[in-house]
XYZ file of N, CA, C and O in Angstrom:
820
model
N 132.888 96.360 119.702
C 132.393 96.739 118.356
C 131.183 97.698 118.554
O 130.268 97.419 119.228
N 131.274 98.794 117.930
C 130.199 99.776 118.007
C 129.082 99.367 116.998
O 129.368 98.829 115.959
N 127.880 99.689 117.399
C 126.770 99.296 116.513
C 125.633 100.335 116.694
O 125.314 100.774 117.793
N 125.066 100.727 115.555
C 123.949 101.686 115.571
C 122.732 100.920 115.071
O 122.718 100.305 113.948
N 121.736 100.957 115.813
C 120.443 100.242 115.465
C 119.728 101.082 114.473
O 119.121 102.146 114.746
N 119.848 100.596 113.174
C 119.060 101.300 112.118
C 117.794 100.506 111.850
O 117.851 99.461 111.333
N 116.666 101.109 112.302
C 115.408 100.351 112.063
C 114.957 100.434 110.644
O 115.186 101.365 109.917
N 114.172 99.435 110.306
C 113.447 99.476 109.087
C 112.490 100.653 109.021
O 111.773 100.851 109.973
N 112.555 101.391 107.973
C 111.658 102.572 107.846
C 110.737 102.356 106.697
O 111.143 102.241 105.562
N 109.395 102.260 106.999
C 108.443 102.027 105.926
C 108.484 103.020 104.808
O 107.971 102.771 103.740
N 108.997 104.223 105.088
C 109.114 105.250 104.116
C 110.387 105.158 103.262
O 110.548 105.989 102.299
N 111.254 104.218 103.569
C 112.551 104.213 102.936
C 112.932 102.765 102.558
O 114.112 102.454 102.471
N 111.959 101.804 102.377
C 112.270 100.476 102.120
C 111.530 99.904 100.926
O 110.426 100.300 100.694
N 112.215 99.095 100.164
C 111.608 98.326 99.094
C 111.803 96.782 99.332
O 112.751 96.389 100.012
N 110.892 96.017 98.711
C 110.984 94.602 98.888
C 111.290 93.996 97.552
O 110.697 94.261 96.522
N 112.294 93.031 97.575
C 112.731 92.332 96.365
C 112.412 90.827 96.558
O 112.996 90.186 97.454
N 111.527 90.284 95.817
C 111.186 88.879 95.831
C 111.846 88.142 94.648
O 111.455 88.403 93.547
N 112.856 87.342 94.965
C 113.816 86.938 93.864
C 113.649 85.404 93.724
O 113.900 84.530 94.590
N 113.129 85.061 92.564
C 113.154 83.658 92.089
C 112.356 82.693 92.892
O 112.696 81.449 93.084
N 111.145 83.153 93.386
C 110.152 82.200 94.004
C 109.476 81.479 92.818
O 108.347 81.810 92.540
N 110.148 80.545 92.207
C 109.604 79.885 91.038
C 109.266 78.427 91.342
O 109.847 77.842 92.232
N 108.353 77.942 90.540
C 107.783 76.587 90.818
C 108.842 75.522 90.809
O 108.778 74.630 91.668
N 109.759 75.603 89.887
C 110.800 74.615 89.826
C 111.811 74.809 90.968
O 112.188 73.760 91.595
N 112.297 75.966 91.237
C 113.212 76.230 92.262
C 112.724 75.889 93.682
O 113.428 75.375 94.561
N 111.399 76.117 93.820
C 110.805 75.783 95.160
C 110.932 74.315 95.485
O 110.886 73.986 96.738
N 111.043 73.490 94.500
C 111.232 72.089 94.772
C 112.524 71.795 95.451
O 112.724 70.649 96.032
N 113.476 72.703 95.380
C 114.797 72.521 96.011
C 114.811 72.899 97.466
O 115.857 72.614 98.110
N 113.769 73.453 97.933
C 113.735 73.987 99.373
C 113.462 72.826 100.280
O 112.334 72.274 100.329
N 114.441 72.446 101.121
C 114.326 71.316 102.070
C 114.786 71.731 103.476
O 114.845 70.854 104.357
N 115.019 73.060 103.684
C 115.373 73.451 105.036
C 114.179 73.976 105.726
O 114.218 74.478 106.879
N 113.018 73.813 105.132
C 111.733 74.181 105.758
C 110.726 73.288 105.067
O 110.912 72.744 104.001
N 109.598 73.045 105.772
C 108.519 72.312 105.187
C 107.825 73.047 104.037
O 107.835 74.286 104.076
N 107.305 72.392 102.998
C 106.677 73.115 101.866
C 105.585 74.089 102.383
O 105.490 75.203 101.869
N 104.774 73.571 103.285
C 103.589 74.402 103.802
C 104.100 75.640 104.545
O 103.635 76.788 104.339
N 105.123 75.415 105.444
C 105.655 76.533 106.216
C 106.331 77.528 105.362
O 106.153 78.770 105.460
N 107.044 77.013 104.353
C 107.807 77.989 103.429
C 106.787 78.790 102.650
O 106.958 80.068 102.555
N 105.823 78.153 102.094
C 104.850 78.910 101.233
C 104.148 79.945 102.129
O 103.903 81.063 101.753
N 103.775 79.576 103.328
C 103.058 80.476 104.194
C 103.979 81.694 104.451
O 103.460 82.851 104.512
N 105.226 81.503 104.794
C 106.122 82.593 105.186
C 106.325 83.457 103.949
O 106.371 84.782 104.133
N 106.439 82.972 102.759
C 106.592 83.792 101.511
C 105.329 84.594 101.382
O 105.475 85.852 101.136
N 104.192 84.030 101.464
C 102.943 84.843 101.239
C 102.755 85.841 102.422
O 102.161 86.900 102.192
N 103.203 85.422 103.581
C 103.098 86.389 104.703
C 104.016 87.640 104.435
O 103.571 88.705 104.777
N 105.152 87.415 103.913
C 106.042 88.577 103.631
C 105.368 89.360 102.531
O 105.374 90.649 102.594
N 104.759 88.716 101.529
C 104.068 89.509 100.500
C 102.912 90.303 101.076
O 102.726 91.450 100.710
N 102.177 89.642 101.973
C 101.044 90.362 102.594
C 101.501 91.542 103.488
O 100.911 92.591 103.556
N 102.693 91.333 104.101
C 103.313 92.470 104.896
C 103.671 93.641 103.949
O 103.452 94.796 104.260
N 104.273 93.345 102.822
C 104.544 94.414 101.816
C 103.309 95.086 101.337
O 103.363 96.322 101.226
N 102.287 94.391 101.090
C 101.052 94.997 100.676
C 100.433 95.840 101.801
O 99.965 96.884 101.579
N 100.447 95.314 103.039
C 99.901 96.011 104.131
C 100.525 97.385 104.354
O 99.846 98.358 104.555
N 101.843 97.405 104.243
C 102.601 98.699 104.460
C 102.785 99.491 103.162
O 103.515 100.489 103.204
N 102.222 98.980 102.080
C 102.270 99.656 100.814
C 103.758 99.892 100.378
O 104.142 100.956 99.926
N 104.493 98.826 100.538
C 105.949 98.983 100.193
C 106.149 98.718 98.712
O 105.524 97.690 98.158
N 106.989 99.519 98.000
C 107.315 99.123 96.641
C 108.029 97.761 96.513
O 108.862 97.465 97.343
N 107.436 96.852 95.677
C 107.857 95.494 95.603
C 108.248 95.160 94.166
O 107.562 95.502 93.231
N 109.378 94.465 94.069
C 109.827 94.069 92.698
C 109.953 92.493 92.680
O 110.496 91.851 93.580
N 109.351 91.954 91.646
C 109.406 90.537 91.446
C 110.338 90.184 90.288
O 110.459 90.891 89.324
N 111.120 89.082 90.461
C 112.054 88.717 89.416
C 112.132 87.216 89.349
O 112.046 86.529 90.424
N 112.386 86.704 88.144
C 112.630 85.255 87.912
C 113.798 85.136 87.135
O 114.276 85.971 86.374
N 114.413 83.907 87.090
C 115.573 83.587 86.293
C 115.306 82.440 85.390
O 114.967 81.370 85.960
N 115.518 82.592 84.140
C 115.396 81.530 83.186
C 114.085 80.703 83.349
O 114.134 79.493 83.472
N 112.943 81.420 83.412
C 111.731 80.725 83.739
C 111.231 79.851 82.611
O 110.364 78.947 82.887
N 111.722 79.954 81.442
C 111.359 79.085 80.387
C 112.123 77.788 80.466
O 111.846 76.837 79.682
N 113.114 77.706 81.354
C 113.976 76.516 81.540
C 113.398 75.750 82.736
O 112.256 75.872 83.183
N 114.281 75.009 83.450
C 113.843 74.113 84.532
C 113.476 74.936 85.724
O 112.746 74.396 86.640
N 113.839 76.229 85.869
C 113.476 76.920 87.079
C 111.994 77.194 87.203
O 111.459 77.387 88.286
N 111.285 77.273 86.074
C 109.895 77.306 86.037
C 109.346 78.788 86.333
O 110.114 79.676 86.515
N 108.019 78.957 86.161
C 107.394 80.301 86.340
C 107.340 80.716 87.845
O 107.490 79.899 88.718
N 107.072 82.005 88.051
C 106.842 82.559 89.270
C 105.588 81.840 89.961
O 104.656 81.553 89.230
N 105.656 81.554 91.221
C 104.502 80.892 91.887
C 103.291 81.855 91.718
O 103.382 83.045 91.850
N 102.107 81.317 91.344
C 101.027 82.154 90.884
C 100.423 83.053 91.963
O 99.921 84.124 91.705
N 100.575 82.610 93.193
C 100.026 83.473 94.327
C 100.738 84.820 94.382
O 100.080 85.837 94.682
N 102.020 84.843 94.143
C 102.772 86.122 94.175
C 102.416 86.965 92.937
O 102.294 88.172 93.095
N 102.296 86.291 91.823
C 101.853 87.066 90.656
C 100.514 87.738 90.742
O 100.285 88.861 90.429
N 99.591 87.008 91.454
C 98.252 87.549 91.642
C 98.300 88.618 92.664
O 97.449 89.559 92.622
N 99.208 88.517 93.677
C 99.218 89.470 94.774
C 99.781 90.824 94.306
O 99.409 91.891 94.794
N 100.696 90.754 93.301
C 101.426 92.022 92.946
C 101.205 92.302 91.410
O 102.240 92.325 90.644
N 100.022 92.440 91.058
C 99.697 92.625 89.584
C 100.255 93.939 89.077
O 100.484 94.073 87.903
N 100.421 94.878 89.962
C 100.890 96.237 89.473
C 102.421 96.453 89.741
O 102.897 97.532 89.397
N 103.094 95.392 90.228
C 104.504 95.657 90.596
C 105.359 95.300 89.360
O 104.972 94.521 88.540
N 106.590 95.886 89.395
C 107.534 95.550 88.309
C 107.829 94.005 88.409
O 108.030 93.466 89.443
N 107.858 93.385 87.208
C 108.155 91.982 87.150
C 109.238 91.830 86.085
O 109.084 92.096 84.890
N 110.449 91.403 86.520
C 111.622 91.272 85.706
C 111.906 89.823 85.436
O 112.360 89.115 86.335
N 111.616 89.316 84.291
C 111.936 87.949 83.927
C 113.353 87.965 83.289
O 113.567 88.333 82.120
N 114.297 87.620 84.056
C 115.674 87.641 83.559
C 115.970 86.456 82.607
O 115.576 85.340 82.868
N 116.610 86.736 81.526
C 116.766 85.731 80.497
C 117.704 84.609 80.884
O 117.699 83.549 80.361
N 118.607 84.899 81.903
C 119.481 83.888 82.316
C 120.512 84.299 83.441
O 121.170 83.443 83.965
N 120.457 85.545 83.789
C 121.434 86.086 84.721
C 121.084 85.372 86.109
O 119.994 85.384 86.647
N 122.115 84.750 86.628
C 121.933 84.028 87.947
C 121.914 85.093 89.115
O 121.025 84.974 89.959
N 122.761 86.039 89.076
C 122.656 87.159 90.071
C 121.731 88.205 89.478
O 122.021 88.821 88.462
N 120.697 88.432 90.141
C 119.628 89.461 89.648
C 120.307 90.758 89.430
O 119.868 91.556 88.621
N 121.305 91.082 90.277
C 121.939 92.436 90.153
C 122.718 92.583 88.833
O 123.122 93.708 88.516
N 123.015 91.491 88.117
C 123.593 91.552 86.893
C 122.661 91.939 85.776
O 123.062 92.124 84.587
N 121.412 92.015 86.133
C 120.370 92.321 85.117
C 120.090 93.865 85.185
O 119.631 94.368 86.232
N 120.282 94.534 84.079
C 120.143 95.979 84.057
C 118.725 96.450 84.406
O 118.502 97.425 85.152
N 117.745 95.717 83.866
C 116.360 96.118 84.097
C 115.988 95.927 85.663
O 115.228 96.818 86.181
N 116.498 94.942 86.246
C 116.254 94.784 87.647
C 116.882 95.881 88.495
O 116.219 96.427 89.348
N 118.095 96.170 88.207
C 118.808 97.263 88.965
C 118.087 98.572 88.765
O 117.867 99.346 89.697
N 117.723 98.890 87.543
C 116.886 100.067 87.244
C 115.702 100.162 88.072
O 115.283 101.222 88.602
N 114.929 99.032 88.101
C 113.701 99.015 88.926
C 113.963 99.260 90.398
O 113.195 99.940 91.046
N 115.067 98.686 90.900
C 115.438 98.930 92.329
C 115.676 100.388 92.547
O 115.221 100.968 93.484
N 116.557 100.988 91.698
C 116.923 102.310 91.833
C 115.729 103.277 91.708
O 115.679 104.335 92.331
N 114.808 102.870 90.835
C 113.599 103.733 90.578
C 112.777 103.918 91.822
O 111.955 104.848 91.969
N 112.847 102.974 92.811
C 112.055 103.136 94.012
C 112.500 104.233 94.858
O 111.736 104.802 95.614
N 113.811 104.652 94.688
C 114.344 105.742 95.526
C 114.593 105.333 97.003
O 114.995 106.136 97.769
N 114.496 104.056 97.307
C 114.665 103.567 98.618
C 116.024 103.108 98.930
O 116.728 102.582 97.993
N 116.543 103.282 100.186
C 117.894 102.844 100.478
C 117.954 101.634 101.288
O 119.054 101.083 101.624
N 116.836 101.155 101.830
C 116.739 99.945 102.561
C 116.058 98.812 101.692
O 114.997 99.135 101.107
N 116.682 97.656 101.566
C 116.137 96.602 100.700
C 115.858 95.355 101.689
O 116.697 94.914 102.364
N 114.598 94.869 101.496
C 114.231 93.661 102.147
C 114.250 92.588 100.974
O 113.600 92.772 99.990
N 114.999 91.547 101.206
C 115.183 90.558 100.086
C 114.813 89.171 100.634
O 115.192 88.753 101.759
N 114.138 88.387 99.800
C 113.815 86.964 100.043
C 113.830 86.239 98.730
O 113.589 86.873 97.701
N 114.161 84.964 98.771
C 114.141 84.220 97.503
C 114.622 82.761 97.648
O 114.855 82.251 98.755
N 114.766 82.163 96.480
C 115.180 80.762 96.355
C 116.274 80.687 95.256
O 116.040 81.224 94.143
N 117.440 80.119 95.538
C 117.863 79.472 96.786
C 118.773 80.523 97.517
O 119.287 81.399 96.950
N 118.821 80.309 98.848
C 119.446 81.305 99.712
C 120.886 81.678 99.415
O 121.183 82.874 99.337
N 121.708 80.656 99.098
C 123.119 80.942 98.957
C 123.415 81.513 97.570
O 124.583 82.012 97.304
N 122.469 81.559 96.676
C 122.661 82.050 95.310
C 121.734 83.249 95.043
O 122.167 84.405 94.942
N 120.477 82.939 94.833
C 119.464 83.900 94.346
C 119.212 85.023 95.390
O 118.859 86.152 94.973
N 119.469 84.725 96.685
C 119.346 85.695 97.721
C 120.719 86.377 97.991
O 120.884 87.580 97.987
N 121.689 85.579 98.234
C 123.014 86.056 98.702
C 123.688 86.998 97.594
O 124.211 88.024 97.913
N 123.614 86.574 96.305
C 124.320 87.273 95.321
C 123.799 88.750 95.160
O 124.637 89.681 95.240
N 122.445 88.951 95.015
C 122.000 90.333 94.943
C 122.088 91.130 96.273
O 122.344 92.337 96.295
N 122.044 90.336 97.427
C 122.214 91.031 98.625
C 123.552 91.589 98.757
O 123.809 92.754 99.200
N 124.633 90.780 98.497
C 126.014 91.167 98.569
C 126.230 92.383 97.578
O 126.963 93.323 97.883
N 125.680 92.251 96.380
C 125.873 93.290 95.330
C 125.236 94.644 95.795
O 125.806 95.689 95.596
N 124.070 94.527 96.434
C 123.452 95.774 96.906
C 124.169 96.373 98.045
O 124.333 97.674 98.072
N 124.702 95.633 98.988
C 125.544 96.161 100.018
C 126.741 96.932 99.406
O 127.047 98.019 99.925
N 127.367 96.307 98.445
C 128.451 96.975 97.806
C 128.153 98.282 97.217
O 129.059 99.181 97.133
N 126.893 98.481 96.794
C 126.440 99.722 96.233
C 125.858 100.733 97.194
O 125.270 101.718 96.863
N 126.001 100.419 98.554
C 125.608 101.334 99.512
C 124.209 101.107 100.105
O 123.781 101.945 100.941
N 123.537 100.103 99.755
C 122.174 99.842 100.313
C 122.315 99.147 101.659
O 123.229 98.411 101.878
N 121.304 99.333 102.513
C 121.195 98.612 103.781
C 120.255 97.427 103.454
O 119.099 97.631 103.034
N 120.744 96.228 103.677
C 120.057 95.091 103.181
C 119.639 94.220 104.382
O 120.357 93.897 105.291
N 118.310 93.767 104.288
C 117.722 92.885 105.253
C 117.179 91.686 104.525
O 116.311 91.739 103.671
N 117.648 90.441 104.880
C 117.234 89.244 104.276
C 116.233 88.584 105.195
O 116.484 88.404 106.393
N 115.114 88.192 104.637
C 114.038 87.544 105.376
C 114.319 86.025 105.328
O 114.059 85.353 104.383
N 114.861 85.526 106.449
C 115.415 84.114 106.464
C 114.332 83.054 106.245
O 114.484 82.090 105.545
N 113.102 83.313 106.848
C 112.151 82.276 106.784
C 111.264 82.395 105.487
O 110.393 81.503 105.263
N 111.507 83.423 104.716
C 110.822 83.413 103.317
C 111.853 83.146 102.269
O 111.638 83.388 101.061
N 113.017 82.623 102.619
C 114.071 82.261 101.721
C 114.330 80.725 101.999
O 114.250 80.262 103.159
N 114.770 79.990 101.038
C 114.895 78.576 101.283
C 116.020 77.992 100.363
O 116.399 78.539 99.301
N 116.598 76.880 100.814
C 117.617 76.140 100.092
C 117.614 74.668 100.400
O 116.695 74.105 101.001
N 118.662 73.999 99.991
C 118.797 72.493 100.036
C 118.736 71.938 101.431
O 118.038 70.926 101.726
N 119.382 72.504 102.358
C 119.553 71.963 103.688
C 120.113 73.030 104.644
O 120.457 74.175 104.269
N 120.212 72.613 105.933
C 120.622 73.565 106.968
C 122.049 73.986 106.800
O 122.454 75.131 107.047
N 122.986 73.043 106.279
C 124.385 73.455 106.045
C 124.526 74.543 105.090
O 125.241 75.586 105.293
N 123.869 74.421 103.918
C 123.973 75.452 102.866
C 123.343 76.730 103.303
O 123.837 77.884 102.999
N 122.301 76.638 104.081
C 121.639 77.892 104.604
C 122.578 78.550 105.564
O 122.779 79.807 105.519
N 123.219 77.866 106.471
C 124.119 78.473 107.416
C 125.276 79.165 106.780
O 125.803 80.262 107.109
N 125.843 78.426 105.729
C 126.998 79.065 104.995
C 126.567 80.356 104.320
O 127.344 81.319 104.332
N 125.386 80.352 103.776
C 124.869 81.619 103.128
C 124.692 82.756 104.218
O 125.073 83.893 103.941
N 124.064 82.317 105.292
C 123.901 83.360 106.328
C 125.213 84.050 106.850
O 125.293 85.175 107.034
N 126.160 83.121 107.042
C 127.498 83.561 107.541
C 128.094 84.528 106.517
O 128.719 85.544 106.854
N 128.033 84.177 105.247
C 128.593 85.002 104.249
C 127.961 86.346 104.207
O 128.580 87.408 104.124
N 126.650 86.365 104.232
C 125.975 87.621 104.140
C 126.145 88.516 105.402
O 126.357 89.694 105.317
N 126.078 87.818 106.539
C 126.285 88.593 107.802
C 127.673 89.205 107.814
O 127.813 90.337 108.283
N 128.595 88.499 107.290
C 129.994 89.092 107.275
C 130.105 90.314 106.430
O 130.956 91.131 106.707
N 129.184 90.481 105.548
C 129.177 91.695 104.620
C 128.277 92.789 105.208
O 128.127 93.822 104.593
N 127.590 92.518 106.289
C 126.714 93.529 106.901
C 125.249 93.328 106.610
O 124.471 94.173 107.106
N 124.817 92.233 105.995
C 123.460 91.987 105.734
C 122.862 91.573 107.042
O 123.399 90.846 107.842
N 121.631 92.041 107.357
C 120.872 91.742 108.606
C 119.878 90.668 108.260
O 119.110 90.757 107.311
N 119.857 89.614 109.118
C 118.855 88.548 108.934
C 117.627 88.802 109.810
O 117.763 89.124 111.033
N 116.455 88.591 109.235
C 115.231 88.851 109.981
C 114.163 87.776 109.640
O 114.506 86.936 108.726
N 113.065 87.779 110.234
C 111.885 86.962 109.838
C 110.796 87.915 109.367
O 110.843 89.075 109.674
N 109.779 87.299 108.696
C 108.687 88.199 108.245
C 107.990 88.866 109.352
O 107.460 90.041 109.322
N 107.852 88.069 110.476
C 107.117 88.651 111.664
C 107.910 89.779 112.312
O 107.341 90.876 112.579
N 109.238 89.618 112.294
C 110.089 90.741 112.788
C 110.035 91.944 111.952
O 110.061 93.063 112.412
N 110.026 91.756 110.616
C 109.926 92.738 109.653
C 108.619 93.547 109.886
O 108.625 94.787 109.944
N 107.503 92.860 110.039
C 106.257 93.549 110.232
C 106.207 94.384 111.497
O 105.743 95.445 111.516
N 106.717 93.759 112.584
C 106.666 94.466 113.862
C 107.606 95.759 113.862
O 107.291 96.766 114.383
N 108.797 95.614 113.192
C 109.708 96.761 113.160
C 109.168 97.917 112.309
O 109.300 99.064 112.605
N 108.468 97.498 111.247
C 107.868 98.506 110.356
C 106.723 99.229 111.110
O 106.453 100.423 110.898
N 105.916 98.447 111.873
C 104.684 99.044 112.499
C 105.002 99.897 113.717
O 104.284 100.899 113.891
N 105.991 99.517 114.510
C 106.494 100.316 115.514
C 105.581 100.360 116.833
O 106.030 100.192 117.933
N 104.273 100.544 116.674
C 103.388 100.756 117.772
C 101.984 100.123 117.490
O 101.373 100.451 116.388
N 101.612 99.240 118.299
C 100.250 98.632 118.172
C 99.113 99.622 117.872
O 98.203 99.387 117.155
N 99.255 100.769 118.573
C 98.212 101.757 118.472
C 98.012 102.334 117.092
O 97.036 102.982 116.799
N 98.972 102.117 116.237
C 98.838 102.528 114.831
C 97.698 101.849 114.140
O 97.065 102.488 113.212
N 97.568 100.589 114.366
C 96.440 99.880 113.742
C 96.319 98.505 114.343
O 96.883 97.573 113.856
N 95.531 98.384 115.435
C 95.444 97.067 116.062
C 94.799 96.051 115.210
O 95.253 94.797 115.014
N 93.686 96.358 114.571
C 92.874 95.427 113.787
C 93.669 94.978 112.493
O 93.684 93.788 112.174
N 94.265 95.916 111.824
C 94.966 95.604 110.590
C 96.172 94.697 110.875
O 96.353 93.666 110.194
N 97.032 95.046 111.834
C 98.253 94.208 112.120
C 97.753 92.880 112.673
O 98.339 91.812 112.281
N 96.754 92.882 113.522
C 96.199 91.620 114.118
C 95.706 90.680 112.979
O 95.877 89.436 113.044
N 95.083 91.244 111.964
C 94.558 90.478 110.853
C 95.687 89.868 109.997
O 95.622 88.717 109.687
N 96.751 90.667 109.746
C 97.907 90.155 109.096
C 98.526 89.008 109.739
O 98.792 87.956 109.147
N 98.737 89.133 111.070
C 99.372 88.049 111.852
C 98.419 86.768 111.900
O 98.876 85.703 111.735
N 97.151 87.005 112.191
C 96.258 85.893 112.326
C 96.034 85.127 111.047
O 95.756 83.923 111.053
N 96.180 85.796 109.848
C 96.009 85.163 108.663
C 97.194 84.152 108.340
O 97.018 83.290 107.463
N 98.320 84.311 109.012
C 99.502 83.484 108.654
C 100.067 82.692 109.932
O 100.970 81.934 109.712
N 99.516 82.981 111.122
C 99.948 82.315 112.275
C 98.753 81.761 112.972
O 98.011 82.554 113.666
N 98.479 80.460 112.985
C 97.251 79.955 113.745
C 97.236 80.267 115.176
O 96.185 80.561 115.724
N 98.331 80.272 115.801
C 98.396 80.628 117.281
C 98.073 82.052 117.513
O 97.442 82.425 118.506
N 98.432 82.941 116.552
C 98.063 84.337 116.706
C 96.600 84.501 116.397
O 96.007 85.419 116.958
N 96.023 83.746 115.577
C 94.575 83.870 115.348
C 93.844 83.548 116.650
O 92.863 84.257 117.015
N 94.310 82.604 117.473
C 93.720 82.302 118.750
C 93.821 83.537 119.649
O 92.899 83.823 120.403
N 94.963 84.205 119.637
C 95.176 85.411 120.427
C 94.277 86.513 120.062
O 93.597 87.095 120.931
N 94.132 86.762 118.754
C 93.214 87.822 118.270
C 91.730 87.484 118.613
O 90.942 88.314 118.939
N 91.378 86.162 118.495
C 90.020 85.749 118.798
C 89.681 85.962 120.248
O 88.597 86.474 120.558
N 90.687 85.721 121.073
C 90.459 85.982 122.566
C 90.327 87.447 122.847
O 89.503 87.901 123.551
N 91.198 88.215 122.185
C 91.134 89.726 122.314
C 89.790 90.244 121.842
O 89.173 91.048 122.625
N 89.323 89.815 120.655
C 88.005 90.332 120.203
C 86.898 89.883 121.030
O 85.852 90.645 121.254
N 86.968 88.707 121.707
C 85.884 88.292 122.594
C 85.659 89.185 123.848
O 84.599 89.150 124.402
N 86.741 89.810 124.240
C 86.703 90.701 125.379
C 86.127 92.066 125.162
O 85.811 92.798 126.047
N 86.003 92.435 123.827
C 85.595 93.782 123.538
C 84.038 93.899 123.649
O 83.304 92.999 123.505
């Protein structure tokens, strides 16, 4: 099977944060609550660090799904925020698709709750429309490992690439020499072990 390594390009990528809502986050049991929240905020911080266009969306937030988690709303005060009235697949919402297309980017980084629905449905829809899609596995969550694996297999079969927020950050950055302090700060803010690494590095300077 031939394969061409298409790297994430910070000049051609947008981030879609789908349904990280207070109610839905209660359904995430394939990760600990603290780890999951940290990974979601780390992906958000990565998007901010690289100045990536970011779109927030929620589904039926006046119902049991609940509002967007406040940390994301505070982090992206200037970003498009699409409160879908009921569409389960975000790609079925005209305003959401318009916001995605308005970025002009052809690579999409997607994360959300729950993985097999809120992430998989728009990811598969975007692939069908010609986008290159990267799903951030550790910033997406669902009921258990079985449902997560089923979602991953379905998306991978359609050409979606699975990544972690750390991998996303490294692939976007390309070279430590671009900004040692900035990237180190991003990592140390969300990885305690990396904070130790950066502390040791700074002590030698």
